[in-house]
Amino acid sequence: MFIVNHLRCEYRKNPIGLDISSPRISWHLESDARNVVQEAYQIQLSLVPEMNRIEWDSGRQHSNRSIHVELTGWKPVPRTRYYYRVRAWDGAGNESEWSEPAFFETGLMDAEDRWQADWITAGAALKDDPSCPRLRRVFELQKAVVRATIYATALGLYELHLNGARVGDHYFTPGWTSYDKRLQYQVYDVTSMLVAGQNVIGAVLGDGWYGGHLGWDGRKGLFGDDCALLLELHIRYEDGSEDRILSGKDWMASASAIAMSDIYMGETYDARLESDWLDASRASWSPAAILDHAKDIIVAQENVPVTAMEQLKPIALLTTPEGDRVLDMGQNMVGWMRFSVQGDPGQTVELLHAEILDHAGNFYTENLRSAKQQVQYTLKGGGVETYEPHFTFQGFRYVKLIGFSEPIQIDDFTGVVLHSNMERTGEFACSSPLVNQLHHNILWGQKGNFLDVPTDCPQRDERLGWTGDAQMFIRTASYLMNTAPFFTKWLRDLRADQHEDGGIPFFVPDANVSGSDSAHSSAAWGDAAVICPWTLYEMYGDTRLLAEQYDSMKQWIEYIRSQGDNPYLWNTGFHFGDWLGLDSKPGSYVGATDRDYVATAFYAYSVSLTRKAASVLGYDQDAVYFDQLHAQIIQAFRNEFVTPAGRISVPTQTAHVLALHFDLLEPEHRKRAGDQLVKLVEEAGNHLTTGFVGTPYLNPVLSAAGHRDLAYTLLFQKDYPSWLFQVTQGATTVWEHWDGMREDGSLWSRDMNSFNHYAYGAIGEWLYRDVAGIRPDEHRPGFGMVHIEPQPGPGLDWVKAKVDTMYGTVSSAWHRQDNGEMIVEVHIPANVSGTVLLPLAAKAAVKEQGQPLEEVTAIRAFRAEGTDTRVELGSGSYTFTYVLPKADEHPELEAEKVQSS
Ligand code: BGC
């Protein structure tokens, strides 16, 4: 077997609406042989799925490249669907069949006739009507249609209808971008929705992020007040002619049954005001108005769309001590409730959404601050009515029901989980149910906070693209799901919102929620400009994105360099510091680690990554410049914060974590710092005191510094503060505070207490990268080379993990047997090289499927590395076994024994 499958174009399966002149395609090779390397490939493009007329042929290309192969040497035509297929040859003379064809469809691109439609709003007659406006147009079709495509965008949010049916399955379109500078449009194939004769096209508009509430100051309409639609329906007839239905002054507008819809506040709907799209007589329609608004800011959809990803049923219907009827969804989720109800016309039901019940078991919404999360529905009467909201989402586990007639049936309610439709890539399971629950909570933190932009939290009056939080979580997120299109879009907004002097807003899109010239550029937050593109480069091999972001990275560095009067230290300006660190002064959110220390450490780190980016992109002079700058920052850092004998002068866990993780110390001082970190953790009763900045790196640093057991101890702590404390408290997502809810049910605070905040979920990376040991290699990014370095530790008997990489599935599993044997199973996909690090110096002690290593032909080499053996291999599945010492599960001791015997 040697096959090519899993074709993707710009990461997506059959994307529609690409405005990229040389799209990149990627594929997987599958084979049951070991050591499979692609020797050559061939790609063909066609306008027909049968592929019998070839538009473009790459010919046989001698290359092992199977990800991000750019289609160049051919010019895509706008609004065209291209089918493509791939075949490959391996080094052993095997030739694959052609893959099944896949397709991509270009969008409007730079066509000269692009956007002939006009922006339209509901017009003067509806100026004071607070409901979500509807826009509608009737048109006739006389000829047979072969293809009909809608290109649409909006100021605000839109939902399209064609002949009474909803168009597509995307929600929250056109997505949230820096609306003044960038606005996405979407493309829908609606060929099958058109009918001969009369057709009706329509759209409902909602305020969304554009015109609704944003931020904690209660402000609204931060991007604009007027919701508007821009739409083109392109129809191609059998006879080759074309028609376009364009948004314009021939459209009519009316109020809708959606009386109010707002991201934070919820939605109010009066079903008595419903009227059929097809029957204009039931509503009063007035002419739409033309709006003069920019079109040159419009870009094709970059992110994957938000869709309804899962449905949950309530696990219980409770009556609280205060007498409320409350549904328990069993999971802190993000999306909305769909429900069915029956009753009299004019009867109103209401749903309120909350994350927790308080210590007495009552419905608790104070932590939502001003976000109401309230859905109100007024019945039209006369049968079962089913409803779900349109332009709002809620973060919740509990739903308070008001106005529903008893007996309430649980079956009438469904939780609809909405988020950006990213491919799930990571799976992790182990022998500890609590750790599995932690992994589940991390995953749900991502589901809840990756609704088109990476948000801090999905429930209170915030839900903003906080740069720091995104930077902390991106590595974990990119193990769990394919985040590349998601972050590509967000990084373009970051670049668009970057200040002229290189400063980076606290959150992106920069909604300026306080109305004044908002502050910007905190260390560890602004560094998202560098850390995010670099992480995507490592995880997906995305050189194009790195190149696109490179100037933004450089500008950020330049911004820092120009602060204060010492270009090598960052000791000025406002910083969030080690936000929420537990060593903070009473009443403060900022941990004890000196802010200048944090700022300078991140400065050095960002310069080191930008230097790497410069090398990757071939900017050699820049690389030399950043090399020197890095050396100077390190020098300044040491002068300022490290004694000549190697003591770090800032005595916090976070300070030690950063110095080690960012490699800021003299090599001979690293051990001392590691030991000191251990001491600081021990002094805290084997607990962490780190905040947002230190926590993500704490366990990785302990593992790398040879203190794996302590990392495991921290993982397994069950009392406050620890990851598992919240798990034992019943958390189903990751909390903002280690003691968001205390053991006695009391709460950390009323106003800053999110129960779905992914930042501390950044330990997910350690589970994949250290515990299971699956690591990318920055020199062959995208997992073109994978290093598997499992780190068994006390408390776990087995671990099983996999990551679906650009090349295919990498997996790693280890299992401690009762007989003292350790089994390590790995899988490396075709066209990938790997190494496996096994904790024994004596190679003879390790067997692969019962054979000594030197007899396994697929194994290319093995060598001692410290007390370990590094095995180099090609693709395939491998099972290694070695004997663990009976009384002792510390592999390094065993290795010593083997060496000395
Ligand atoms: C957010 C954080 C964010 C922080 C800035 C909070 O309100 O929820 O996650 O990073 O502000 O320090």
mmCIF file of C-alpha atoms in Angstrom, residues 115 121 149 241 281 329 382 480 492 497 532 541 673 684 803 835 859 869 890:
data_model
loop_
_atom_site.group_PDB
_atom_site.id
_atom_site.type_symbol
_atom_site.label_atom_id
_atom_site.label_comp_id
_atom_site.label_asym_id
_atom_site.label_seq_id
_atom_site.Cartn_x
_atom_site.Cartn_y
_atom_site.Cartn_z
ATOM 1 C CA TRP A 115 -17.900 44.499 -5.535
ATOM 2 C CA THR A 121 -28.871 49.541 5.461
ATOM 3 C CA THR A 149 -22.631 31.693 -5.844
ATOM 4 C CA SER A 241 -24.428 34.001 -19.926
ATOM 5 C CA SER A 281 -47.571 40.926 2.755
ATOM 6 C CA MET A 329 -25.738 21.010 31.224
ATOM 7 C CA GLY A 382 -50.723 27.165 18.415
ATOM 8 C CA LEU A 480 -5.214 20.066 20.384
ATOM 9 C CA ARG A 492 -3.273 39.821 10.415
ATOM 10 C CA ASP A 497 -3.809 47.151 14.795
ATOM 11 C CA CYS A 532 2.464 33.326 17.929
ATOM 12 C CA GLY A 541 5.875 24.808 9.024
ATOM 13 C CA ALA A 673 18.782 28.227 39.221
ATOM 14 C CA ALA A 684 5.591 26.721 49.039
ATOM 15 C CA VAL A 803 -1.119 14.457 17.248
ATOM 16 C CA THR A 835 14.058 10.105 16.952
ATOM 17 C CA ILE A 859 16.473 1.887 12.651
ATOM 18 C CA THR A 869 19.751 6.348 24.104
ATOM 19 C CA HIS A 890 13.569 6.291 38.362
#
